[in-house]
PDB file of C-alpha atoms in Angstrom:
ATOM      1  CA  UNK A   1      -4.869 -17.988 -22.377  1.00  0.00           C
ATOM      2  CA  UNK A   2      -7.914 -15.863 -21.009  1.00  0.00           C
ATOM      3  CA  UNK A   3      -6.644 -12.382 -20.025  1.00  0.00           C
ATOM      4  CA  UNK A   4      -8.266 -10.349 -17.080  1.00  0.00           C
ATOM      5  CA  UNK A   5      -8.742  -6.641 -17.562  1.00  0.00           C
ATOM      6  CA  UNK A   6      -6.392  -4.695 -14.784  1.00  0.00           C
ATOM      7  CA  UNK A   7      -9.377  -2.800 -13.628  1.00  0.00           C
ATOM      8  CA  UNK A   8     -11.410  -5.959 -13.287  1.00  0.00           C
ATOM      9  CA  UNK A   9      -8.381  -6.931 -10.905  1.00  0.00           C
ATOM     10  CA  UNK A  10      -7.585  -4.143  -9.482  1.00  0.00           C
ATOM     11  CA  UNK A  11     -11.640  -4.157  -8.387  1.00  0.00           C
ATOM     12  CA  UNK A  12     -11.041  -7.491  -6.917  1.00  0.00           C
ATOM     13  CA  UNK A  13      -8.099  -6.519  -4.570  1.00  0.00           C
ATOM     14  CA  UNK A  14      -9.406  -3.539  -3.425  1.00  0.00           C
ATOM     15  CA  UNK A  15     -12.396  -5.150  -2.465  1.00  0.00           C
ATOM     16  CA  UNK A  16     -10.629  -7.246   0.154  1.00  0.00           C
ATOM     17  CA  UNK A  17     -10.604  -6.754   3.902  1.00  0.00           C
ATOM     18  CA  UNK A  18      -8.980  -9.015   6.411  1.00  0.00           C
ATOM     19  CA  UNK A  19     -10.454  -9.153   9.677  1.00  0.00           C
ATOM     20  CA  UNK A  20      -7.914 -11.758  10.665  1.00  0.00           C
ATOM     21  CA  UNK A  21      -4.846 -12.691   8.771  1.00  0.00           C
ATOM     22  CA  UNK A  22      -2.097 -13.223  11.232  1.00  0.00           C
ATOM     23  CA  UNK A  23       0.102 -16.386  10.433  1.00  0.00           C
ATOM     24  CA  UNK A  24       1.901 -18.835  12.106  1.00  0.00           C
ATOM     25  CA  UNK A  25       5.103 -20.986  11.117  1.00  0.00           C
ATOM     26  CA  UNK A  26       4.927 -24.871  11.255  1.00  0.00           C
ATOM     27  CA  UNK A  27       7.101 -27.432  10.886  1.00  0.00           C
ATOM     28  CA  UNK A  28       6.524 -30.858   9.973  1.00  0.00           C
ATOM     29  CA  UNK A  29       8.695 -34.052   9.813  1.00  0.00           C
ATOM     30  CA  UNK A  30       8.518 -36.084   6.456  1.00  0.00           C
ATOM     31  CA  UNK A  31       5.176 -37.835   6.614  1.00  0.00           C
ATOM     32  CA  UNK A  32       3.561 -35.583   8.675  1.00  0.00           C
ATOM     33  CA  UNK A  33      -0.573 -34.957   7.861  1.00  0.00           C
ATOM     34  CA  UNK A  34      -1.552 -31.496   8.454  1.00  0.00           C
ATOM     35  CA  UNK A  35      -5.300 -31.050   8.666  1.00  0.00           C
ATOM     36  CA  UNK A  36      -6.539 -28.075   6.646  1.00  0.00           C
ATOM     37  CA  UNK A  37      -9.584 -26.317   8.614  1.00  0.00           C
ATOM     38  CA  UNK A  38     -13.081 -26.595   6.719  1.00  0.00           C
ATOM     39  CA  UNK A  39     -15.041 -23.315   6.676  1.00  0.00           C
ATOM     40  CA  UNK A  40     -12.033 -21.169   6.634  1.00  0.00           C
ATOM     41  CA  UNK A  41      -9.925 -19.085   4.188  1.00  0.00           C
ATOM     42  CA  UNK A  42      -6.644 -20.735   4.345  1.00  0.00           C
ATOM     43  CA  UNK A  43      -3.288 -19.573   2.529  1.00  0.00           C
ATOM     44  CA  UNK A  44      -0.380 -21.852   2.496  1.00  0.00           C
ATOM     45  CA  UNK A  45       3.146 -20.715   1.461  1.00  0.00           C
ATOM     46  CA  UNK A  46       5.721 -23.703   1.552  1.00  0.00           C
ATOM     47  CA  UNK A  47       9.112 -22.129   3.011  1.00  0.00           C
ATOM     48  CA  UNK A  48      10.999 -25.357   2.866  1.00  0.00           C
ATOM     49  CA  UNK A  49      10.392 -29.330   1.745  1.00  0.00           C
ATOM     50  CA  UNK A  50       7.318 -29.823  -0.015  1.00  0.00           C
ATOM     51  CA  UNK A  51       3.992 -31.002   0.362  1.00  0.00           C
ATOM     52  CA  UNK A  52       1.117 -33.018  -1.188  1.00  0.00           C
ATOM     53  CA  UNK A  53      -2.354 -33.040  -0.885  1.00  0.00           C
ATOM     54  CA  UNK A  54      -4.966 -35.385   0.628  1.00  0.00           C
ATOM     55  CA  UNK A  55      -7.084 -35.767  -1.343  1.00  0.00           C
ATOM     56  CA  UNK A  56      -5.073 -34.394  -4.261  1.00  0.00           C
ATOM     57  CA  UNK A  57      -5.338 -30.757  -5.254  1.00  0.00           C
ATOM     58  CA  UNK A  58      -6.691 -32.368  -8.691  1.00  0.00           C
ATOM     59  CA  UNK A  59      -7.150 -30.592 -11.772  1.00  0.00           C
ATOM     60  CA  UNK A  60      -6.102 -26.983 -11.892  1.00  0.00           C
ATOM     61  CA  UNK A  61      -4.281 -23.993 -13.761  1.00  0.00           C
ATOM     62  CA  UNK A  62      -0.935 -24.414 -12.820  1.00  0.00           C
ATOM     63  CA  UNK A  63       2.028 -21.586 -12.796  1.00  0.00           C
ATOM     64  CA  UNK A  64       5.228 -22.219 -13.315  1.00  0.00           C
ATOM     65  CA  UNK A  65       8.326 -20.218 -13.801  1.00  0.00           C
ATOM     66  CA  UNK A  66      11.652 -21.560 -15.491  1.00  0.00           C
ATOM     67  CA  UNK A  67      13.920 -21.236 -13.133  1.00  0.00           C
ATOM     68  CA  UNK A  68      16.752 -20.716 -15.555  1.00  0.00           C
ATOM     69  CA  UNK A  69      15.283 -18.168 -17.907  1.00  0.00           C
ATOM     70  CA  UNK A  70      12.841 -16.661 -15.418  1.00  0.00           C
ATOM     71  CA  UNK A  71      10.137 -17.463 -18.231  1.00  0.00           C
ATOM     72  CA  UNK A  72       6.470 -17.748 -16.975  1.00  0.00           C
ATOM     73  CA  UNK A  73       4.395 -20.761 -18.223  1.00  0.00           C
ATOM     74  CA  UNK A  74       0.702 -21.169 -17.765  1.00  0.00           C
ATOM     75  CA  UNK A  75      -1.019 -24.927 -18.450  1.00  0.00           C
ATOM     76  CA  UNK A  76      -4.555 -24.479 -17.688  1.00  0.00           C
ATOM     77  CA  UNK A  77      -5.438 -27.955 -17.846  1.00  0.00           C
ATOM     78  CA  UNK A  78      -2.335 -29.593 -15.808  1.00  0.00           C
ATOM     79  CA  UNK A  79      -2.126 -31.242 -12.613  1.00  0.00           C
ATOM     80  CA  UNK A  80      -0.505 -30.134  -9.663  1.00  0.00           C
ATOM     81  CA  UNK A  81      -0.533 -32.095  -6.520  1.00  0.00           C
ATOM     82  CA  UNK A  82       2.804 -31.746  -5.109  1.00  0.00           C
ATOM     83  CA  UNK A  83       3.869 -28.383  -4.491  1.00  0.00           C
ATOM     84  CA  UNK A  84       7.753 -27.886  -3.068  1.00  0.00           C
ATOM     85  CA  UNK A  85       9.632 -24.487  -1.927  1.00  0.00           C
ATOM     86  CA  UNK A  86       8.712 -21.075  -3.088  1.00  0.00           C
ATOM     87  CA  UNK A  87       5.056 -22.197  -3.984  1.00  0.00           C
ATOM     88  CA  UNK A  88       1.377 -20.899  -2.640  1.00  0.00           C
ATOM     89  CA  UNK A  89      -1.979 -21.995  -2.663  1.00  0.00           C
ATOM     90  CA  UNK A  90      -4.914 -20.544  -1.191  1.00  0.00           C
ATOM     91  CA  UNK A  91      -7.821 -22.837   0.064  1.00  0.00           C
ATOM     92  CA  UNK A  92     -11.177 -21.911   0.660  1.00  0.00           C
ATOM     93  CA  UNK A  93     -12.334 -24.891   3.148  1.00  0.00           C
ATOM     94  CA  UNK A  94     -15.188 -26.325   1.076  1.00  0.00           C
ATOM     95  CA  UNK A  95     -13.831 -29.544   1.683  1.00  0.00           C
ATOM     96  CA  UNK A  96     -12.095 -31.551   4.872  1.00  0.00           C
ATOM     97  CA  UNK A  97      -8.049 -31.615   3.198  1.00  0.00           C
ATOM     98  CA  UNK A  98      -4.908 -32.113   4.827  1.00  0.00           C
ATOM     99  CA  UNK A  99      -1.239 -32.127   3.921  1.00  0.00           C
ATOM    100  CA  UNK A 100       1.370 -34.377   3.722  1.00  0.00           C
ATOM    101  CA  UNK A 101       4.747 -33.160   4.175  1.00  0.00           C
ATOM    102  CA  UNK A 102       7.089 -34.303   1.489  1.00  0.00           C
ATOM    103  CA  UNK A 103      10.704 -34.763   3.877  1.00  0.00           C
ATOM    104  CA  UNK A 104      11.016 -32.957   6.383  1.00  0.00           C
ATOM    105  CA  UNK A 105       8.738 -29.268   5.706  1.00  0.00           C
ATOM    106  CA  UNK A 106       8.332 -25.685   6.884  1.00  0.00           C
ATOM    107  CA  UNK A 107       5.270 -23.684   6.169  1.00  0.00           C
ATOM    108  CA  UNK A 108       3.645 -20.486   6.566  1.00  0.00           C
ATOM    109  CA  UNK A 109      -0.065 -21.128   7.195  1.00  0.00           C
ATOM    110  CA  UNK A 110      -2.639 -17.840   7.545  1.00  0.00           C
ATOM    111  CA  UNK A 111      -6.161 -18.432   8.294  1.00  0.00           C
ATOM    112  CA  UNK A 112      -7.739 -15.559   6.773  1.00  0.00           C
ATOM    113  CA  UNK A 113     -11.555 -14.526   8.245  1.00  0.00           C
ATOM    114  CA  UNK A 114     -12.927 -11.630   5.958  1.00  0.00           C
ATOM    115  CA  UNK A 115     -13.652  -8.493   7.516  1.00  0.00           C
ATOM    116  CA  UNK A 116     -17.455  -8.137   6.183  1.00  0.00           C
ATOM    117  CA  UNK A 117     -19.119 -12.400   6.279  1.00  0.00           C
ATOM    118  CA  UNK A 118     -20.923 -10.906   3.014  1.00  0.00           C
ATOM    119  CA  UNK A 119     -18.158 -10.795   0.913  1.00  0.00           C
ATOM    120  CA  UNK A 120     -18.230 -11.550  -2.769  1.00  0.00           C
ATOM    121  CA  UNK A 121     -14.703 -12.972  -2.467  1.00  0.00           C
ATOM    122  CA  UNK A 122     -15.215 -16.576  -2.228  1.00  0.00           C
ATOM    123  CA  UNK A 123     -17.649 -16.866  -4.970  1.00  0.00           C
ATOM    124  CA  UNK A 124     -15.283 -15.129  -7.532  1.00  0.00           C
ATOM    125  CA  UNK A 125     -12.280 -18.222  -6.424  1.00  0.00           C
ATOM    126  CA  UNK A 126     -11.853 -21.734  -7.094  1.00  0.00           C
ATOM    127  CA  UNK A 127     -12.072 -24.225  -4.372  1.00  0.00           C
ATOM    128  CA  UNK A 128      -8.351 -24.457  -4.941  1.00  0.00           C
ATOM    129  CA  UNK A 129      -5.575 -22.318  -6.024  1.00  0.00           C
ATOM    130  CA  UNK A 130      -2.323 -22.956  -6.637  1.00  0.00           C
ATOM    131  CA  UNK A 131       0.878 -20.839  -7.854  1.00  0.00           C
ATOM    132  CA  UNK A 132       3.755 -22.856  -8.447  1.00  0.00           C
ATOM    133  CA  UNK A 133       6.981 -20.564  -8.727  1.00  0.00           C
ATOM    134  CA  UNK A 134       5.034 -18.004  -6.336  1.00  0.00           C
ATOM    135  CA  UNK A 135       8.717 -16.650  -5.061  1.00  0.00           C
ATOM    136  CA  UNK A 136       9.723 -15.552  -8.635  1.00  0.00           C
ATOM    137  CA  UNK A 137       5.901 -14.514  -9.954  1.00  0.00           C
ATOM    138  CA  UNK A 138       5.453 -12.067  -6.786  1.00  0.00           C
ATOM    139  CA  UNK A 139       8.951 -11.681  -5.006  1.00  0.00           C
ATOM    140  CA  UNK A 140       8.453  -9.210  -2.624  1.00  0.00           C
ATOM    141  CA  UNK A 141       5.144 -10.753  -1.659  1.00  0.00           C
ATOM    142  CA  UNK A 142       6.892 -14.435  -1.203  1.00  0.00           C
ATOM    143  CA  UNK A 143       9.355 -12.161   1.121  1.00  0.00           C
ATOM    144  CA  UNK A 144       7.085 -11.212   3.049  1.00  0.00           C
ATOM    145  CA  UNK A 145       5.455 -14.658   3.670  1.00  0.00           C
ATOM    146  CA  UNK A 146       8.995 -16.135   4.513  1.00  0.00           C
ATOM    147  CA  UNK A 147       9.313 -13.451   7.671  1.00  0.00           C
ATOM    148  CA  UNK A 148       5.499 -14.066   8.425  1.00  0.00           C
ATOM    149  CA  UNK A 149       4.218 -16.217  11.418  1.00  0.00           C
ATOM    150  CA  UNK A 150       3.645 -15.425  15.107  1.00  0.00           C
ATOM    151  CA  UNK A 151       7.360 -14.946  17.451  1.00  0.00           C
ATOM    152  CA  UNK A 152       7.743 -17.113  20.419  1.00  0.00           C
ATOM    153  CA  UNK A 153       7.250 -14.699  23.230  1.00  0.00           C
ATOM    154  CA  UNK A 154       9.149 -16.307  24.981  1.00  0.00           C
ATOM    155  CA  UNK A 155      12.143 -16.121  23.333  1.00  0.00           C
ATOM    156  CA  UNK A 156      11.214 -12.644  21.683  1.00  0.00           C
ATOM    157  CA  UNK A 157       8.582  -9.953  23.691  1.00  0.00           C
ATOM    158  CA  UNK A 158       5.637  -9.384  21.527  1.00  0.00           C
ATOM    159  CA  UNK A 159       5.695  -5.217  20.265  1.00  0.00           C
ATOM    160  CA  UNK A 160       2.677  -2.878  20.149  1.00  0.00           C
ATOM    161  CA  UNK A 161       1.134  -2.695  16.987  1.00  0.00           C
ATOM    162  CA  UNK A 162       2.263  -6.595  16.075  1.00  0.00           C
ATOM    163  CA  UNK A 163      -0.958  -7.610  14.969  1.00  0.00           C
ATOM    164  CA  UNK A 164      -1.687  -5.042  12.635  1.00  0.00           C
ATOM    165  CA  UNK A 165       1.610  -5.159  11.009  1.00  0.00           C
ATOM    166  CA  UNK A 166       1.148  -8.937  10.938  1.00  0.00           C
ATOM    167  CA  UNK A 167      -2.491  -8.739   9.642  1.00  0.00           C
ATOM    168  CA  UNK A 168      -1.230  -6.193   6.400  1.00  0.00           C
ATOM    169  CA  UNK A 169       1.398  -8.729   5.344  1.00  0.00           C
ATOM    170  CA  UNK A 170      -1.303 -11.300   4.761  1.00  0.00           C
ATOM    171  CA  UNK A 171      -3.637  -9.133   3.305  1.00  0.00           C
ATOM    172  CA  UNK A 172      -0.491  -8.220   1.147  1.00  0.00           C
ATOM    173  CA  UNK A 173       0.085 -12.080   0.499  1.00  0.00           C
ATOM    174  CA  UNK A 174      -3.357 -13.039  -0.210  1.00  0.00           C
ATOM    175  CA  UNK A 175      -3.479 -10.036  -2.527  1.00  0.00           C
ATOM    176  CA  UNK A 176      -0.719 -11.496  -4.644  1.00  0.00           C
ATOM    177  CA  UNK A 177      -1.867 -14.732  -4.924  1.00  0.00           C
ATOM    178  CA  UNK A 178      -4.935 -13.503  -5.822  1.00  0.00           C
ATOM    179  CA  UNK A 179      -3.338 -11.407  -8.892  1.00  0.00           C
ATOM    180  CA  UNK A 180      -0.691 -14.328  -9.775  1.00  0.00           C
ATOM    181  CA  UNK A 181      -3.322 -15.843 -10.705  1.00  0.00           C
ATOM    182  CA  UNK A 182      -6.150 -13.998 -12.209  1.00  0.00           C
ATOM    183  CA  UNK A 183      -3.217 -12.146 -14.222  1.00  0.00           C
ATOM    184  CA  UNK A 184      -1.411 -14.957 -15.406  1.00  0.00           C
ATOM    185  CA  UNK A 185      -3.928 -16.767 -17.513  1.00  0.00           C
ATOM    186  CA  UNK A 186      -5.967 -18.907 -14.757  1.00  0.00           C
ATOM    187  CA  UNK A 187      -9.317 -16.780 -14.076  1.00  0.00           C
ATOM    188  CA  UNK A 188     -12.014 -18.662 -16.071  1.00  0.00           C
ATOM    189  CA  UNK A 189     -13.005 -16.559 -18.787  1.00  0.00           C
ATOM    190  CA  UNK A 190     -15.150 -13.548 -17.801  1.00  0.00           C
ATOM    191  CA  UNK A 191     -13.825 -13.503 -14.352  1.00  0.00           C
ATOM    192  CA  UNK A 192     -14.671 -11.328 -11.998  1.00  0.00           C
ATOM    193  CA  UNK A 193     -18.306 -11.758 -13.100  1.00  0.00           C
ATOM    194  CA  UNK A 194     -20.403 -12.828 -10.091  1.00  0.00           C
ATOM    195  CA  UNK A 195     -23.417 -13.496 -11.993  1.00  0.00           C
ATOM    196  CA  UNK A 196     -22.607 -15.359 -15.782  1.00  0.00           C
ATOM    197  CA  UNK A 197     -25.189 -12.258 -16.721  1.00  0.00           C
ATOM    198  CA  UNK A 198     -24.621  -9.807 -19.135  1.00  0.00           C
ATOM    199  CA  UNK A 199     -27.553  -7.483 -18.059  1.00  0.00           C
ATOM    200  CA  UNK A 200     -26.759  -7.499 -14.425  1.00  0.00           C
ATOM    201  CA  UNK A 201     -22.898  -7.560 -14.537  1.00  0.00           C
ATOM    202  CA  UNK A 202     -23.808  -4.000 -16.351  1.00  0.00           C
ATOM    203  CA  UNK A 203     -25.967  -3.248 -13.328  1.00  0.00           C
ATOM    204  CA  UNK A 204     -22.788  -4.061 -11.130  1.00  0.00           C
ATOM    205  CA  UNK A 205     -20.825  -2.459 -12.976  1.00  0.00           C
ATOM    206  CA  UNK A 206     -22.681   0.530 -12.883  1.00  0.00           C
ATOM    207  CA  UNK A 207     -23.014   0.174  -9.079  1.00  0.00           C
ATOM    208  CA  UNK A 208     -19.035   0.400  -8.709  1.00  0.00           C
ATOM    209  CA  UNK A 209     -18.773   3.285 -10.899  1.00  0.00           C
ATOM    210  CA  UNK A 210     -21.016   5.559  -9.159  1.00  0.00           C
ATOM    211  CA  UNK A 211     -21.820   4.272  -5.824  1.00  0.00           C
ATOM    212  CA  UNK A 212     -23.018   7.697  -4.523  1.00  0.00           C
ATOM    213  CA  UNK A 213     -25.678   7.125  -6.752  1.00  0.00           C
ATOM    214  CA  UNK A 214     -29.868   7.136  -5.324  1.00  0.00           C
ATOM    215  CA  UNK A 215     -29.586   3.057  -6.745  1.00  0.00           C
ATOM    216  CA  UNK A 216     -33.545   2.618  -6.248  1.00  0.00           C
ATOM    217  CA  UNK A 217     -34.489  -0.725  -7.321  1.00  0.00           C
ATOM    218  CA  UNK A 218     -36.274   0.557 -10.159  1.00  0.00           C
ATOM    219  CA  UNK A 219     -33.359   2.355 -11.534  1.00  0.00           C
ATOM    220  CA  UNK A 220     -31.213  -0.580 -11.183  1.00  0.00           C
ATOM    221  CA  UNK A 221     -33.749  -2.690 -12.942  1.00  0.00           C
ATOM    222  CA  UNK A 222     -34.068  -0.376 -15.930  1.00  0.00           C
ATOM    223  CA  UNK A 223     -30.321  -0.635 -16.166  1.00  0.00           C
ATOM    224  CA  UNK A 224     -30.763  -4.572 -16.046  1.00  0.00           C
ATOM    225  CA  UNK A 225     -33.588  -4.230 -18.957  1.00  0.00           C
ATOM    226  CA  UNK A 226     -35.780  -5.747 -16.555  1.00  0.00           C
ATOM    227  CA  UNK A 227     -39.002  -5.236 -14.432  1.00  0.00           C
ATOM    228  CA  UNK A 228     -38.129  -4.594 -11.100  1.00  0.00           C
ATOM    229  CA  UNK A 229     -39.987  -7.925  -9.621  1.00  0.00           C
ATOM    230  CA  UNK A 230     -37.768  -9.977 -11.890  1.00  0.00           C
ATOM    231  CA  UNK A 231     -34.777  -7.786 -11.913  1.00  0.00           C
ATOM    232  CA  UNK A 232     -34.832  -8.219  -7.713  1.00  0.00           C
ATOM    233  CA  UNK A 233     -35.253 -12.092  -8.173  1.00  0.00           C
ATOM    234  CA  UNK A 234     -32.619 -12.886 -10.314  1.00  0.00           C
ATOM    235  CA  UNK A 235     -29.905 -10.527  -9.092  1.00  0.00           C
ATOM    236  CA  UNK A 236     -30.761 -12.448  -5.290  1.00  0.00           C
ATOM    237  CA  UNK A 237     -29.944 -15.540  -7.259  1.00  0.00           C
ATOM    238  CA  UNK A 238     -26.724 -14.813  -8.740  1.00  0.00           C
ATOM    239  CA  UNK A 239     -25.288 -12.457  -6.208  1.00  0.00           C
ATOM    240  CA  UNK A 240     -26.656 -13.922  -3.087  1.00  0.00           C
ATOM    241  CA  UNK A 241     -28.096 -10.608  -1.357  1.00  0.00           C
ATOM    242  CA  UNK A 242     -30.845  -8.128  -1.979  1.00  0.00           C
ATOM    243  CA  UNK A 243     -29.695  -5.223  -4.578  1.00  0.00           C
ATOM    244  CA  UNK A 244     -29.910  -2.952  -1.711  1.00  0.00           C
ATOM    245  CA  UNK A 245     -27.548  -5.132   0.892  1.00  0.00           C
ATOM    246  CA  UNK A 246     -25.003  -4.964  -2.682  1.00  0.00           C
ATOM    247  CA  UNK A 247     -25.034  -1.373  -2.651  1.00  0.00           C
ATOM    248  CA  UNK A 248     -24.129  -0.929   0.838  1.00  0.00           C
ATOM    249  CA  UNK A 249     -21.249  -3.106   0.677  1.00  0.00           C
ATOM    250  CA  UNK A 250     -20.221  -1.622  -2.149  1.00  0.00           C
ATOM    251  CA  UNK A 251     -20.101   2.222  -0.637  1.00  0.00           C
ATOM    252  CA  UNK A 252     -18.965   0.303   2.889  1.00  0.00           C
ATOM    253  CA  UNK A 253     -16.003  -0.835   0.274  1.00  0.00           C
ATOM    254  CA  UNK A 254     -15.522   2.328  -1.335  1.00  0.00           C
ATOM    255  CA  UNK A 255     -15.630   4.463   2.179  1.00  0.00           C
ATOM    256  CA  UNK A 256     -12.798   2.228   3.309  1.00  0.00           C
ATOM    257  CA  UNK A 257     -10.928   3.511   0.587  1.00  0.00           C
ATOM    258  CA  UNK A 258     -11.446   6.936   0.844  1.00  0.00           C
ATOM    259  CA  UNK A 259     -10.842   6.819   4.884  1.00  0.00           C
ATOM    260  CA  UNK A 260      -7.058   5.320   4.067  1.00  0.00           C
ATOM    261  CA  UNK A 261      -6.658   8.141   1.900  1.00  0.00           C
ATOM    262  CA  UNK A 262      -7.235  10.582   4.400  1.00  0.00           C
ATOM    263  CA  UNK A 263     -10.405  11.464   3.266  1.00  0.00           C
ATOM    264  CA  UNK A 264     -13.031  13.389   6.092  1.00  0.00           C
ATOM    265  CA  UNK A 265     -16.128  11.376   7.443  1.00  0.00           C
ATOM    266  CA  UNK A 266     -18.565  14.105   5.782  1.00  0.00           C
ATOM    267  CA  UNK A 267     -16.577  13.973   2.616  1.00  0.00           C
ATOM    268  CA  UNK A 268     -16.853  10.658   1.964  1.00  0.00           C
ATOM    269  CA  UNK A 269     -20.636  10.505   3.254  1.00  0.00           C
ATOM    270  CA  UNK A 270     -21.694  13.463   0.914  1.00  0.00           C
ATOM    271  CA  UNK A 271     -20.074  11.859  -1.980  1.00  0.00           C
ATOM    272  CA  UNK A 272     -21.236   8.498  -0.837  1.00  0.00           C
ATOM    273  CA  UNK A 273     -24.790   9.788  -1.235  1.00  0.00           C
ATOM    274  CA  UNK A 274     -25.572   9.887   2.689  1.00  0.00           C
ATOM    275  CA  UNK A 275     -27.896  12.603   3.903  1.00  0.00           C
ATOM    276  CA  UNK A 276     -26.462  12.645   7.560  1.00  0.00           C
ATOM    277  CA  UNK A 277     -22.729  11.577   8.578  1.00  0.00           C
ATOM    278  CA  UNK A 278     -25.170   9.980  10.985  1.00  0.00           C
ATOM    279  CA  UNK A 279     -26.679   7.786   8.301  1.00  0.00           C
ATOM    280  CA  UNK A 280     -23.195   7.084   6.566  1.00  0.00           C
ATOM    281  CA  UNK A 281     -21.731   6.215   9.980  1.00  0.00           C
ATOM    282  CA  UNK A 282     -24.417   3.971  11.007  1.00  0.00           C
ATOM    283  CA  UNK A 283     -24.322   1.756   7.480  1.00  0.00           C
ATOM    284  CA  UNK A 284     -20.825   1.925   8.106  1.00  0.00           C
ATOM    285  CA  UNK A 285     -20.883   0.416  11.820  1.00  0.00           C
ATOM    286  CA  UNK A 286     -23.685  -2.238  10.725  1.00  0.00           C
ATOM    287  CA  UNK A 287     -21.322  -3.181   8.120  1.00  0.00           C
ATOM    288  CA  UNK A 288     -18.312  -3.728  10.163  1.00  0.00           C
ATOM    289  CA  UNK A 289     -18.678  -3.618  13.469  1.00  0.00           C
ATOM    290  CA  UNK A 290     -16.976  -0.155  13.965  1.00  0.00           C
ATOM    291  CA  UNK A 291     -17.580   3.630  13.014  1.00  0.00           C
ATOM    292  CA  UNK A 292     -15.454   5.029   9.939  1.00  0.00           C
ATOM    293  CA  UNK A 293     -13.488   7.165  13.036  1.00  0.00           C
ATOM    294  CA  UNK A 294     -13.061   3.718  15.091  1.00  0.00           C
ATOM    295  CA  UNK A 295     -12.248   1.837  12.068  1.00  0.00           C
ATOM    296  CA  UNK A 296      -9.960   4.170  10.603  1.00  0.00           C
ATOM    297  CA  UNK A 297      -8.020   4.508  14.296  1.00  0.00           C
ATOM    298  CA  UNK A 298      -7.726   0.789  14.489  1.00  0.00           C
ATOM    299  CA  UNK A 299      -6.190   0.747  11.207  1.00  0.00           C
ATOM    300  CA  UNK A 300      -3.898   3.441  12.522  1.00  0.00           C
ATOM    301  CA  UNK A 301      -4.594   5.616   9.796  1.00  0.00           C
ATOM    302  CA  UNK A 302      -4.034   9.712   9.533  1.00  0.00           C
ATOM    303  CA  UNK A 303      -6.652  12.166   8.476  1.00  0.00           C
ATOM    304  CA  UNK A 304      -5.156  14.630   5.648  1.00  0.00           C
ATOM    305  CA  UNK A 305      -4.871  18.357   6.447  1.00  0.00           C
TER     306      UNK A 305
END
């Protein structure tokens, strides 16, 4: 079983940022096929019935709990097509897939859309991912799934502040099938490692740990054990973005943290290395769409005294 560090996970999660993540409840009479949107972050939790998978999920690291002893069991290498009440799998779209329901089925579906289109995310996840047993692995999360989806307005008026609340419980969802899975025994070894590169994941890593740092390329590189023209090239290849694009997500990341904590806008751009709350403000906006103010009174989020 490959073991992920906590702070490796931890890393992961805190990373994440859900523009969109409302859900919606279906359900389906035995036989139904429910096509699975290509291009999209989908997470399915199966409230009742069960479904299978066309094509077939395949191959994949399945999780199971005994239901008697409450006893987790990993099998990296087993297959899992047909998954039945109290499981999740995320999807990340790579591939046109629908689902069969299995008798008559109810579902929670939540099409997640990341907050920043740059996100490392779905390069660190399988096209596939499945927890079997997700209501005894992560029970609180699985409650929350169960009481997810959008209300009939017509039978029930819609309250302020629905889609935020609705938009938290599937970032909380995601979250947990996320960690079910890294935590349990299915991340490939050396997961979260975007690159497969000892010399830059220490240049990442040393990105994370101080991201108020002056990262010139240069520095970076000499971190890397590289020249800076080759350094540049080869962290492009494995990361997808410039070193200096990295950074900024990585502070935008970090500043989203701090700003839920209460933190000030000139705290977190002084220790963010900004010269100007002006300059932190606008890397934040390009970033997102919002300044850290907006963004933090959108999230509906107090400043500490």
């Amino acid at each position: 079983m490959v073991t992920v560090d906590a702070d490796a996970i931890s890393q992961v999660l805190g990373a994440v940022d859900l523009r969109v993540g409302v859900g919606r409840r279906m359900s389906l009479a035995s036989g139904t096929l429910l096509p699975i949107p290509t291009g999209a972050i989908t997470l399915v939790y199966i409230v009742e019935g069960g479904v299978h998978g066309h094509p077939p999920l395949g191959d994949g690291c399945r999780l199971d709990v005994d239901r008697d002893s409450h006893r987790l069991m990993v099998d990296p290498s087993s297959r899992r097509d047909v998954l039945v009440a109290g499981d999740a799998f995320l999807t990340l779209g790579r591939t046109p897939f629908a689902l069969e329901a299995q008798g008559d089925t109810s579902l929670m579906i939540a099409e997640i859309v990341l907050a920043d289109a740059a996100s490392p995310l779905p390069a660190l996840l399988p096209p596939f991912l499945t927890v079997t047993g997700f209501d005894d692995i992560e029970p609180a999360a699985a409650a929350l799934a169960l009481n997810m989806g959008l209300v009939d307005h017509t039978v029930l008026p819609a309250r302020q502040g629905d889609p935020v609340i609705c938009r938290m419980m599937a970032t909380t969802v995601l979250l947990s099938v996320i960690r079910a899975w890294a935590a349990n025994g299915c991340a490939p070894a050396g997961w979260p490692s975007l690159s497969n590169d000892p010399f830059l994941d220490r240049v990442v890593d040393a990105i994370h740990e101080e991201p108020g740092r002056d990262w010139t390329v240069e520095r970076l590189a000499a971190i890397g054990a590289m020249s800076r023209s080759t350094f540049a090239e080869r962290f492009r290849n494995a990361v997808g973005r410039s070193p200096a694009d990295y950074v900024t997500e990585v502070r935008v990341d970090a500043a989203k943290r701090m700003l839920e904590a209460g933190r000030s806008v000139s705290e977190i751009s002084r220790e963010l290395g900004y010269a100007s709350d002006e300059g932190f403000s606008r890397a934040f906006r390009r970033r997102t769409g919002l300044t850290p103010t907006s963004w933090r009174m959108a999230n509906r989020i107090p400043v500490s005294a």
